[in-house]
mmCIF file of C-alpha atoms and ligand atoms in Angstrom:
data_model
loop_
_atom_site.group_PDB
_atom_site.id
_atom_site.type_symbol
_atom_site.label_atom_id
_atom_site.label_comp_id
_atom_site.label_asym_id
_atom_site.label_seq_id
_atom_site.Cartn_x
_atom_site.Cartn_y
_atom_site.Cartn_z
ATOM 1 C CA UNK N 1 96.564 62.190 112.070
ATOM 2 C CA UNK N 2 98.153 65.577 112.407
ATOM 3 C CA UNK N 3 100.390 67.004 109.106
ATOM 4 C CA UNK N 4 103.539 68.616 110.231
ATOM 5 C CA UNK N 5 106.470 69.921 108.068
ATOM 6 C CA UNK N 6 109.957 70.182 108.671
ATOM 7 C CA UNK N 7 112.183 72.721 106.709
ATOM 8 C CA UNK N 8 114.659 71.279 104.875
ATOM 9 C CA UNK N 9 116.474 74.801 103.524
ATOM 10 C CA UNK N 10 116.946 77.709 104.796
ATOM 11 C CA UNK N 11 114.499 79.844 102.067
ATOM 12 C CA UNK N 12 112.420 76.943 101.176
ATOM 13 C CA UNK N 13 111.293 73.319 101.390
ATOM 14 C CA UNK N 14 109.389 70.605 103.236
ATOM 15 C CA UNK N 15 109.762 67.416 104.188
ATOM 16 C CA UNK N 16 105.391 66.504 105.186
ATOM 17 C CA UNK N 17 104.950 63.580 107.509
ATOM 18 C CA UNK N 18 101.824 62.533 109.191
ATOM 19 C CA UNK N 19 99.772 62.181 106.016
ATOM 20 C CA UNK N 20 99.068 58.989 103.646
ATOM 21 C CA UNK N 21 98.167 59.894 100.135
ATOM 22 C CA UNK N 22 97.044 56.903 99.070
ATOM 23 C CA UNK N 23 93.883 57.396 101.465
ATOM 24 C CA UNK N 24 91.432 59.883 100.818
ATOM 25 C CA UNK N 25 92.005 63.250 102.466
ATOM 26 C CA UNK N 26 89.877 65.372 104.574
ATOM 27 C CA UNK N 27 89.864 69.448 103.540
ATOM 28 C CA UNK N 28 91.421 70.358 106.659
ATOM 29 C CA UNK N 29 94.970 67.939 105.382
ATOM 30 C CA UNK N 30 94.325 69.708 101.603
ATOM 31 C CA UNK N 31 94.304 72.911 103.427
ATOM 32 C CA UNK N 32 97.612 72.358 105.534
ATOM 33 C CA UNK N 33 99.534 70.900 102.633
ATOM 34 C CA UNK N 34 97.938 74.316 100.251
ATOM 35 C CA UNK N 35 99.648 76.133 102.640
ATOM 36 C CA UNK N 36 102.270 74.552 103.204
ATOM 37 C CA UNK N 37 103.424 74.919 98.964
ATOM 38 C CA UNK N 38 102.621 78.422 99.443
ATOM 39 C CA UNK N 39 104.927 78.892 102.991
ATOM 40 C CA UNK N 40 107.952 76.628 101.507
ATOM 41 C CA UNK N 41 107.677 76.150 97.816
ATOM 42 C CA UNK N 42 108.282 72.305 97.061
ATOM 43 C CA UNK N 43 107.003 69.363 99.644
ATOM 44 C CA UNK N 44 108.700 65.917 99.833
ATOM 45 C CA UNK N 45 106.450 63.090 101.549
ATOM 46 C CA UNK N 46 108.475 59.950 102.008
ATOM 47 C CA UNK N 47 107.232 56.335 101.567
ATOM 48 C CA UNK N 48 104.031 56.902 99.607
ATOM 49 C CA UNK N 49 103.846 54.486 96.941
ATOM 50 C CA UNK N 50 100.802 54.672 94.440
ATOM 51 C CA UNK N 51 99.133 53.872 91.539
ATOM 52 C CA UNK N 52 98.884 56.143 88.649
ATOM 53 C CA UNK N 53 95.238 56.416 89.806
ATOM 54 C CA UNK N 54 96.019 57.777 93.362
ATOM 55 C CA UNK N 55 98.382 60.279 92.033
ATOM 56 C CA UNK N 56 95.798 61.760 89.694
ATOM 57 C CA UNK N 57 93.486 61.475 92.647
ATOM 58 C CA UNK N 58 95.647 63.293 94.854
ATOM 59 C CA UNK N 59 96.713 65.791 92.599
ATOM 60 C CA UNK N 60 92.952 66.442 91.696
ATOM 61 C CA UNK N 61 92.649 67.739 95.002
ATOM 62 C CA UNK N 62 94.575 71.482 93.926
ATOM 63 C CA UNK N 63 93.238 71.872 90.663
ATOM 64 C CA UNK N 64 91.915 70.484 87.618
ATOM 65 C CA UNK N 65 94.878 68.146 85.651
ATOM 66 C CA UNK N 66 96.732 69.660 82.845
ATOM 67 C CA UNK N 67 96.423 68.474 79.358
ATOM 68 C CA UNK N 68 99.645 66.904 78.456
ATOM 69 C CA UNK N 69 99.291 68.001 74.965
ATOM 70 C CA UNK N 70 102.012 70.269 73.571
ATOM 71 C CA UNK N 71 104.253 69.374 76.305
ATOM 72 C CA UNK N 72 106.131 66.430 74.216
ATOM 73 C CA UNK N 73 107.521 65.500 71.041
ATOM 74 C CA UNK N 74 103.910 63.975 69.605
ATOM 75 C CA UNK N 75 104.365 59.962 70.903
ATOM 76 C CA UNK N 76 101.789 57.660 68.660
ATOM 77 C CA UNK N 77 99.328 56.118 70.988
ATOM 78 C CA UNK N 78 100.227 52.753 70.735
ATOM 79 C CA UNK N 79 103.808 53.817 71.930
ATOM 80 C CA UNK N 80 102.313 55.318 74.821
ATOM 81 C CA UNK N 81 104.193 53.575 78.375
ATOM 82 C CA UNK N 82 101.494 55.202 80.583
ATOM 83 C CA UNK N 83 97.914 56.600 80.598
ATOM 84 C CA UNK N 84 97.190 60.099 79.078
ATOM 85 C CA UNK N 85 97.006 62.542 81.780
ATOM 86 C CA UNK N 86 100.179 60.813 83.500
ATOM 87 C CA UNK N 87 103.671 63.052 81.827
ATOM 88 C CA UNK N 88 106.450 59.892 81.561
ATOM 89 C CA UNK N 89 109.611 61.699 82.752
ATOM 90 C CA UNK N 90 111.341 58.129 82.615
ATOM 91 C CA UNK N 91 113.924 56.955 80.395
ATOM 92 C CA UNK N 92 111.671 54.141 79.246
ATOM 93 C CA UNK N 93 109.901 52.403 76.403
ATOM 94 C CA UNK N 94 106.490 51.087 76.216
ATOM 95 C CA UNK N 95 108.099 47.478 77.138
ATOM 96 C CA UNK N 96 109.723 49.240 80.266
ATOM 97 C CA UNK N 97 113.308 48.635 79.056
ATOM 98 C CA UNK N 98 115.803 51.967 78.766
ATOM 99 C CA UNK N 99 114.747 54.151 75.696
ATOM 100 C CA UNK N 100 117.503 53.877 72.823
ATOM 101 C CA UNK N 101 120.375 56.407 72.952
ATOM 102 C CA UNK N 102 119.080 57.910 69.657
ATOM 103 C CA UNK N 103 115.956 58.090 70.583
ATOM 104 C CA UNK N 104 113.580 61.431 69.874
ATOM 105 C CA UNK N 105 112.323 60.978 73.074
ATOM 106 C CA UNK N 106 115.231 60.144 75.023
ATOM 107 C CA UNK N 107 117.186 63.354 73.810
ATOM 108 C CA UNK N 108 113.856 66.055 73.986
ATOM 109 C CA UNK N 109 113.183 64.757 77.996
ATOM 110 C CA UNK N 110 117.123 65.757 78.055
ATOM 111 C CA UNK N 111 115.854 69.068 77.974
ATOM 112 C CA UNK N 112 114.845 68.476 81.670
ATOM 113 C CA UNK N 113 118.120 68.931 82.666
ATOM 114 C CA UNK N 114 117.999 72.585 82.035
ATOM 115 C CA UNK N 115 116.823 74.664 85.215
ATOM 116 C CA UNK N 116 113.483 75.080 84.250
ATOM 117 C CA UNK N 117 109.649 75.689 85.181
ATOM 118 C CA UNK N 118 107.143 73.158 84.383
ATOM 119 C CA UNK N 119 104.599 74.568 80.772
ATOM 120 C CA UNK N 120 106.327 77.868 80.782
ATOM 121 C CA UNK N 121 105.746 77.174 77.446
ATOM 122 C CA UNK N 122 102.149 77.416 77.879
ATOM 123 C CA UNK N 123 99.726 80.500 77.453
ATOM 124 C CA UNK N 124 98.501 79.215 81.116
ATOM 125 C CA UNK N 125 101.255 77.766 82.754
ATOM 126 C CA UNK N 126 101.245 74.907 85.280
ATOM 127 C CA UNK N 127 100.524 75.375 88.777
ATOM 128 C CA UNK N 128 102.019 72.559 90.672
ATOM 129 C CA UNK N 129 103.820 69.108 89.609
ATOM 130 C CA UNK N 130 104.007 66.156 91.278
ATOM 131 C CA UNK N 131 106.729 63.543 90.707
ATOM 132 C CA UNK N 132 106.078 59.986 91.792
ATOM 133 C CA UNK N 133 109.542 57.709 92.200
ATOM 134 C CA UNK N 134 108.616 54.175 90.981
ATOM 135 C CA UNK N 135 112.242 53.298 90.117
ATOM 136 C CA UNK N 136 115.196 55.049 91.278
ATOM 137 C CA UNK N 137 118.119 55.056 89.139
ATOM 138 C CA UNK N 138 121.564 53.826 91.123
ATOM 139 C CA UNK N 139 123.513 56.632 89.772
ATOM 140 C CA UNK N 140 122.885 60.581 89.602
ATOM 141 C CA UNK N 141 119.603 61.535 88.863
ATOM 142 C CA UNK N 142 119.421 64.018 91.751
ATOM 143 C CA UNK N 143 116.472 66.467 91.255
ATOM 144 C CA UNK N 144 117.809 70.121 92.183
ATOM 145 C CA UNK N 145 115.099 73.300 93.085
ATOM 146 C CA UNK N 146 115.758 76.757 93.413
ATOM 147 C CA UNK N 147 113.820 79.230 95.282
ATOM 148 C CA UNK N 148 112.879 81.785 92.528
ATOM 149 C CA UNK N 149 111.368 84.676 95.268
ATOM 150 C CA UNK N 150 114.456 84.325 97.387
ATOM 151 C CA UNK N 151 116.522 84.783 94.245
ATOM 152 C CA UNK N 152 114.436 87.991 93.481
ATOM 153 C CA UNK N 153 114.458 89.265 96.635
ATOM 154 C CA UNK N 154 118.610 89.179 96.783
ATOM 155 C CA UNK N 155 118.388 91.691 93.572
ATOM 156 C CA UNK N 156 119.442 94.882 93.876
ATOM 157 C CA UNK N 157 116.458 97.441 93.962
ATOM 158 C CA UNK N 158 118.102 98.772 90.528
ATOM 159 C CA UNK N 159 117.988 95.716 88.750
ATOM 160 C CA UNK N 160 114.157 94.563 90.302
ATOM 161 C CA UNK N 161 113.201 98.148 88.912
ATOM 162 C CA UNK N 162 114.437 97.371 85.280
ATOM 163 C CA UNK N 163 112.943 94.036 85.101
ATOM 164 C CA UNK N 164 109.436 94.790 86.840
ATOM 165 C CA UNK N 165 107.554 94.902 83.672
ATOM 166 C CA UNK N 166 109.842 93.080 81.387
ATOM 167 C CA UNK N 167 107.920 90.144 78.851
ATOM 168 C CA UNK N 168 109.519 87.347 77.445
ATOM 169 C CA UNK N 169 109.312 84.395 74.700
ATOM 170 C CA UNK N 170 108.953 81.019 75.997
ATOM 171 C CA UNK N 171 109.124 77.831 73.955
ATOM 172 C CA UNK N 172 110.121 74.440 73.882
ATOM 173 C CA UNK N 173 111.948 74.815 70.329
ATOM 174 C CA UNK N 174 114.308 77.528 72.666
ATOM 175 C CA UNK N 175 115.000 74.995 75.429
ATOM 176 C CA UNK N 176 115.854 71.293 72.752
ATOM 177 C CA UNK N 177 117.174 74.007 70.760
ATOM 178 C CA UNK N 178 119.689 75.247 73.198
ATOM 179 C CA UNK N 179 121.066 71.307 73.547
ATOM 180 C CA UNK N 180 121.122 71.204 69.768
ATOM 181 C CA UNK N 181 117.906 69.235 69.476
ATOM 182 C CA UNK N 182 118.101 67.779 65.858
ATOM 183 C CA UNK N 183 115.111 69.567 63.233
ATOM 184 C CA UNK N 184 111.505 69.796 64.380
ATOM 185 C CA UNK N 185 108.706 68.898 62.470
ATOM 186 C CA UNK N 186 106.243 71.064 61.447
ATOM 187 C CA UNK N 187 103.662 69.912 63.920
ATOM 188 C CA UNK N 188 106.157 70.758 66.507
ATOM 189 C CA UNK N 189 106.711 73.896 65.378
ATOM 190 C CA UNK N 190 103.676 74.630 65.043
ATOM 191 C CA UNK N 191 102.700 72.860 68.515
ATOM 192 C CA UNK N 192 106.113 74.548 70.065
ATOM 193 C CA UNK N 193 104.875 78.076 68.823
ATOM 194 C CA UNK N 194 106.435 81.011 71.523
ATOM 195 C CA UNK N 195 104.023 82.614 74.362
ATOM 196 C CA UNK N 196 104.445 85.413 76.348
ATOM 197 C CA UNK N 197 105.601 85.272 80.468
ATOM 198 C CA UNK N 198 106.074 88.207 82.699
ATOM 199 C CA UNK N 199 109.749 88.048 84.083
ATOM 200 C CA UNK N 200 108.845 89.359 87.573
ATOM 201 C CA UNK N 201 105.651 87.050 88.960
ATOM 202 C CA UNK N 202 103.265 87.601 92.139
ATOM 203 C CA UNK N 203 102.061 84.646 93.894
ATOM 204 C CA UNK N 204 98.094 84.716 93.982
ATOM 205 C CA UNK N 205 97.806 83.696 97.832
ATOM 206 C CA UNK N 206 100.959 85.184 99.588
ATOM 207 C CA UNK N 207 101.956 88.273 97.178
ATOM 208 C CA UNK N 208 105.860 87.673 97.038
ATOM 209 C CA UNK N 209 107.625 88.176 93.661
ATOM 210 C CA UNK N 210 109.581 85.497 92.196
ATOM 211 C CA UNK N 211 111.483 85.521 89.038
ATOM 212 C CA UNK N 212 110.021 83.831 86.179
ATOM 213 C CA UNK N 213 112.803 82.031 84.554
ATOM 214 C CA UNK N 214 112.995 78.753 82.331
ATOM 215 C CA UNK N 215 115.283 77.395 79.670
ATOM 216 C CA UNK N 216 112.188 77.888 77.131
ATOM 217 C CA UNK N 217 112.556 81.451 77.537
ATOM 218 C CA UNK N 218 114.634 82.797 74.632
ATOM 219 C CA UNK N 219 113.648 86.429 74.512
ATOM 220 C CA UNK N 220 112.467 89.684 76.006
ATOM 221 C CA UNK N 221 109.973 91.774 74.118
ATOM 222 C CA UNK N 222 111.634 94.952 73.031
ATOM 223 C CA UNK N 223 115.076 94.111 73.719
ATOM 224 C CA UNK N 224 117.407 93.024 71.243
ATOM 225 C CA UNK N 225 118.298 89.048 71.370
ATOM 226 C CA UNK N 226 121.492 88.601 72.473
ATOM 227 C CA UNK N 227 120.812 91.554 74.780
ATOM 228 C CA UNK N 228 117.696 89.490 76.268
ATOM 229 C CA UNK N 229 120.012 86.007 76.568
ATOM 230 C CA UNK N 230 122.660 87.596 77.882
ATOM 231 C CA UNK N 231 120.036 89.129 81.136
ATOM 232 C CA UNK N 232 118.285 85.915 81.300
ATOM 233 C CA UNK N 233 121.586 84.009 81.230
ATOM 234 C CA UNK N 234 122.539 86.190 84.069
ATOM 235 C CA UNK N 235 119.370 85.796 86.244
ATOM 236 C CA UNK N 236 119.508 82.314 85.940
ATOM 237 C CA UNK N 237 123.894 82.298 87.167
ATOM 238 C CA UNK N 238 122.099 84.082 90.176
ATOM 239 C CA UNK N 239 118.814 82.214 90.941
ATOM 240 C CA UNK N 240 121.066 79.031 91.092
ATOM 241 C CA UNK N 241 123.286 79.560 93.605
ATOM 242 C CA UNK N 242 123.722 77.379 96.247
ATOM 243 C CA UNK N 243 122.214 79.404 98.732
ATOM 244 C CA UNK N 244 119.103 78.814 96.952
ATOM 245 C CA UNK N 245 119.157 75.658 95.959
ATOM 246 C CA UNK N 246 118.110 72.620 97.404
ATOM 247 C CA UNK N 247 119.302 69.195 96.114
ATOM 248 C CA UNK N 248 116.563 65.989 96.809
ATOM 249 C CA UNK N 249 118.475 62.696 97.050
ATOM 250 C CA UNK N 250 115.400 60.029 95.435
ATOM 251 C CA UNK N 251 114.303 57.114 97.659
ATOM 252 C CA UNK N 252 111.989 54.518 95.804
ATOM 253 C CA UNK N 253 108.629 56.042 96.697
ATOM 254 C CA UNK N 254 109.447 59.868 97.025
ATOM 255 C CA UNK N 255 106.739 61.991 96.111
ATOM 256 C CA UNK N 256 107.238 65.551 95.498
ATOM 257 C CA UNK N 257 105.627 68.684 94.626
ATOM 258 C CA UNK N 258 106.578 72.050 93.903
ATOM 259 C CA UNK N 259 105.078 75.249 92.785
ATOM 260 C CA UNK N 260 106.073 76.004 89.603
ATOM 261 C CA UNK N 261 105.397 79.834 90.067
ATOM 262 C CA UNK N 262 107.662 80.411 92.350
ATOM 263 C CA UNK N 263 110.194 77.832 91.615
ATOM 264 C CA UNK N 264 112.854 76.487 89.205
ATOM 265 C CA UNK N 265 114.172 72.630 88.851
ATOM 266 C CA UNK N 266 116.573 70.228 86.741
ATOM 267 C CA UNK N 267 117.243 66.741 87.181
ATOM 268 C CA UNK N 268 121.279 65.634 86.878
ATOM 269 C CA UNK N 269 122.666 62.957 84.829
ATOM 270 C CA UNK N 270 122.152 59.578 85.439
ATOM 271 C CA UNK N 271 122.838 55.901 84.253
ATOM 272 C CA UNK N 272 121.128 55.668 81.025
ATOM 273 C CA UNK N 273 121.852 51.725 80.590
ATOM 274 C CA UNK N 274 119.437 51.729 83.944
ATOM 275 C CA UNK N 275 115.761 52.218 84.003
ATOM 276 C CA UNK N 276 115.102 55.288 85.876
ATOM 277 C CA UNK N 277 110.598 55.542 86.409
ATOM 278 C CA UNK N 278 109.067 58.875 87.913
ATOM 279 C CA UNK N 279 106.023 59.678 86.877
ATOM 280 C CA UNK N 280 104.496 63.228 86.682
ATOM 281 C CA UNK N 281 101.240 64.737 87.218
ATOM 282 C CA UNK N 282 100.546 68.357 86.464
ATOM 283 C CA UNK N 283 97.880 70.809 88.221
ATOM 284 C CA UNK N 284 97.050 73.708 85.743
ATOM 285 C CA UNK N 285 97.413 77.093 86.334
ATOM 286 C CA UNK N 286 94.301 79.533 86.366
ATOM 287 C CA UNK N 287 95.592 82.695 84.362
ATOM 288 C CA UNK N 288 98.265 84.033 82.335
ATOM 289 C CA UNK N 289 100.922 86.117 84.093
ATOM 290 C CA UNK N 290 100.627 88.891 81.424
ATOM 291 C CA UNK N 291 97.214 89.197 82.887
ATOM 292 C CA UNK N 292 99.344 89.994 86.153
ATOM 293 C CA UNK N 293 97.886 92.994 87.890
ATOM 294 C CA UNK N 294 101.306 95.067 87.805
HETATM 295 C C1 LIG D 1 109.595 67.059 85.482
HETATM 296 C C2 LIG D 1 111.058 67.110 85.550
HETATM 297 C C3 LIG D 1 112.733 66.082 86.858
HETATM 298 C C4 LIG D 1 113.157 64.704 87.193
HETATM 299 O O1 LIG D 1 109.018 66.002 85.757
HETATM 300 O O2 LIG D 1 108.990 68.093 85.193
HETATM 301 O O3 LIG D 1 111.657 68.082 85.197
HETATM 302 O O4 LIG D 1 113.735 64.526 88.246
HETATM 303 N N1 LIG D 1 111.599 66.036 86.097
HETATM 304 O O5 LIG D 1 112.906 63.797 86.386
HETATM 305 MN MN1 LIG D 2 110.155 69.691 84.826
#
């Protein structure tokens, strides 16, 4: 069985075939799919359907799972649809049927239709995710990437030379907040509470700078707010552009995975009245990027 990867953009993306990840995998197909996220960025492998188990299993094979804690509006055990470790990106209820248009959790996973990176909002943010299509939804839902080094490298040298060492806030209170996200508790706020991201990131394996950009990020150390938003705001206009953007079409048992260090996604509207079911698992990340050597 020999792994091979087709390019599906011109900057970025993969389509893998020649590789079942159900099945346990040799270090030599871990190695060609490593470097294959660091060469293209995201990785869609068609017809792979699993069990929560075998996507923990796989994903165990690039790092250690993240804790899902902090990620989510607090959801009461009991109320849980799927086990701890798995992130339920769905738009379902424990009993599988589509969450209730007022529903907390159905308007915060809203906020995954910003252009975002996965735990920006963490002191350590993620690594890679990996989405799992169990149900695909029969209208919309399209989940859209952006190439964040290409995006930095089409900068002018001017404006790469005044962000280089710029810091900013990132939190999930910035992000619900932005769609008008009605009042958080105070265990939110106090689970939401802002960390610090470089703007400008290196990847640890191939060296290229990306920009660091999310819909948590709501500020830039040292600059004043609506100065910061309007910057970020702008970044964003230009890390989205079609030319750096590729659009994934879901087929029932799509699995992909993308870097979030050196990329950007959102999912589109859908059919709420339908059940939509992907299922995410989450590699951490290793250090902070303030740590970043500069
Ligand atoms: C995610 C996410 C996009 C989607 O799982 O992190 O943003 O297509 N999901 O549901
Ligand atoms: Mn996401």
């Amino acid at each position: 069985m020999s792994i091979q990867i087709r390019q599906l953009h011109s900057c970025f993306a993969g389509e893998v075939s020649g590789v079942t990840l159900s099945q346990p995998l040799d270090s030599e197909a871990v190695a060609a799919i490593e470097a294959g996220m660091d060469r293209f960025g995201i990785l869609v492998f068609r017809d792979q359907p699993l069990t929560d188990e075998q996507q923990m299993a796989f994903s165990r094979h690039f790092g250690e799972l993240e804790n899902a804690r902090g990620g989510n509006i607090p959801v009461k055990p009991e109320d849980r649809r799927i086990q701890v470790g798995m992130n339920d990106v769905s738009n379902l209820d424990k009993d599988g049927k589509p969450l209730a248009r007022d529903s907390r959790q159905r308007l915060f996973n809203i906020g995954n239709m910003l252009w975002h990176s996965d735990s920006s909002f963490r002191a350590i943010p993620a690594k890679y995710s990996l989405l799992s299509a169990r149900i695909v939804n029969p209208t919309g839902g399209n989940t859209e990437f952006a190439d964040m080094r290409a995006a930095y490298d089409a900068l002018d040298s001017d404006l790469q030379a005044e962000i280089e060492d710029l810091v900013c806030e990132h939190s999930l209170m910035h992000s619900r907040g932005a769609l008008g996200f009605p009042e958080f508790t105070d265990e939110e706020r106090a689970l939401f509470k802002p960390v610090l991201q470089r703007l400008v990131r290196v990847h640890p394996v191939t060296g290229r700078k990306s920009l660091y950009l999310s819909s948590h990020a709501g500020g830039i150390l040292g600059m004043p707010t609506p100065e910061a938003r309007i910057l970020l705001r702008d970044l964003n206009e230009h890390a989205t552009q079609p030319a750096f953007v590729h659009v994934h079409r879901w087929r029932l048992n799509d699995l992909i995975m993308w870097d979030n260090r050196q990329t950007m996604h959102r999912v589109r509207r859908y059919d709420d009245s339908q059940p939509r079911d992907v299922r995410r698992t989450t590699v951490a990340g290793t250090a902070m990027t303030v740590d970043q050597a500069a």
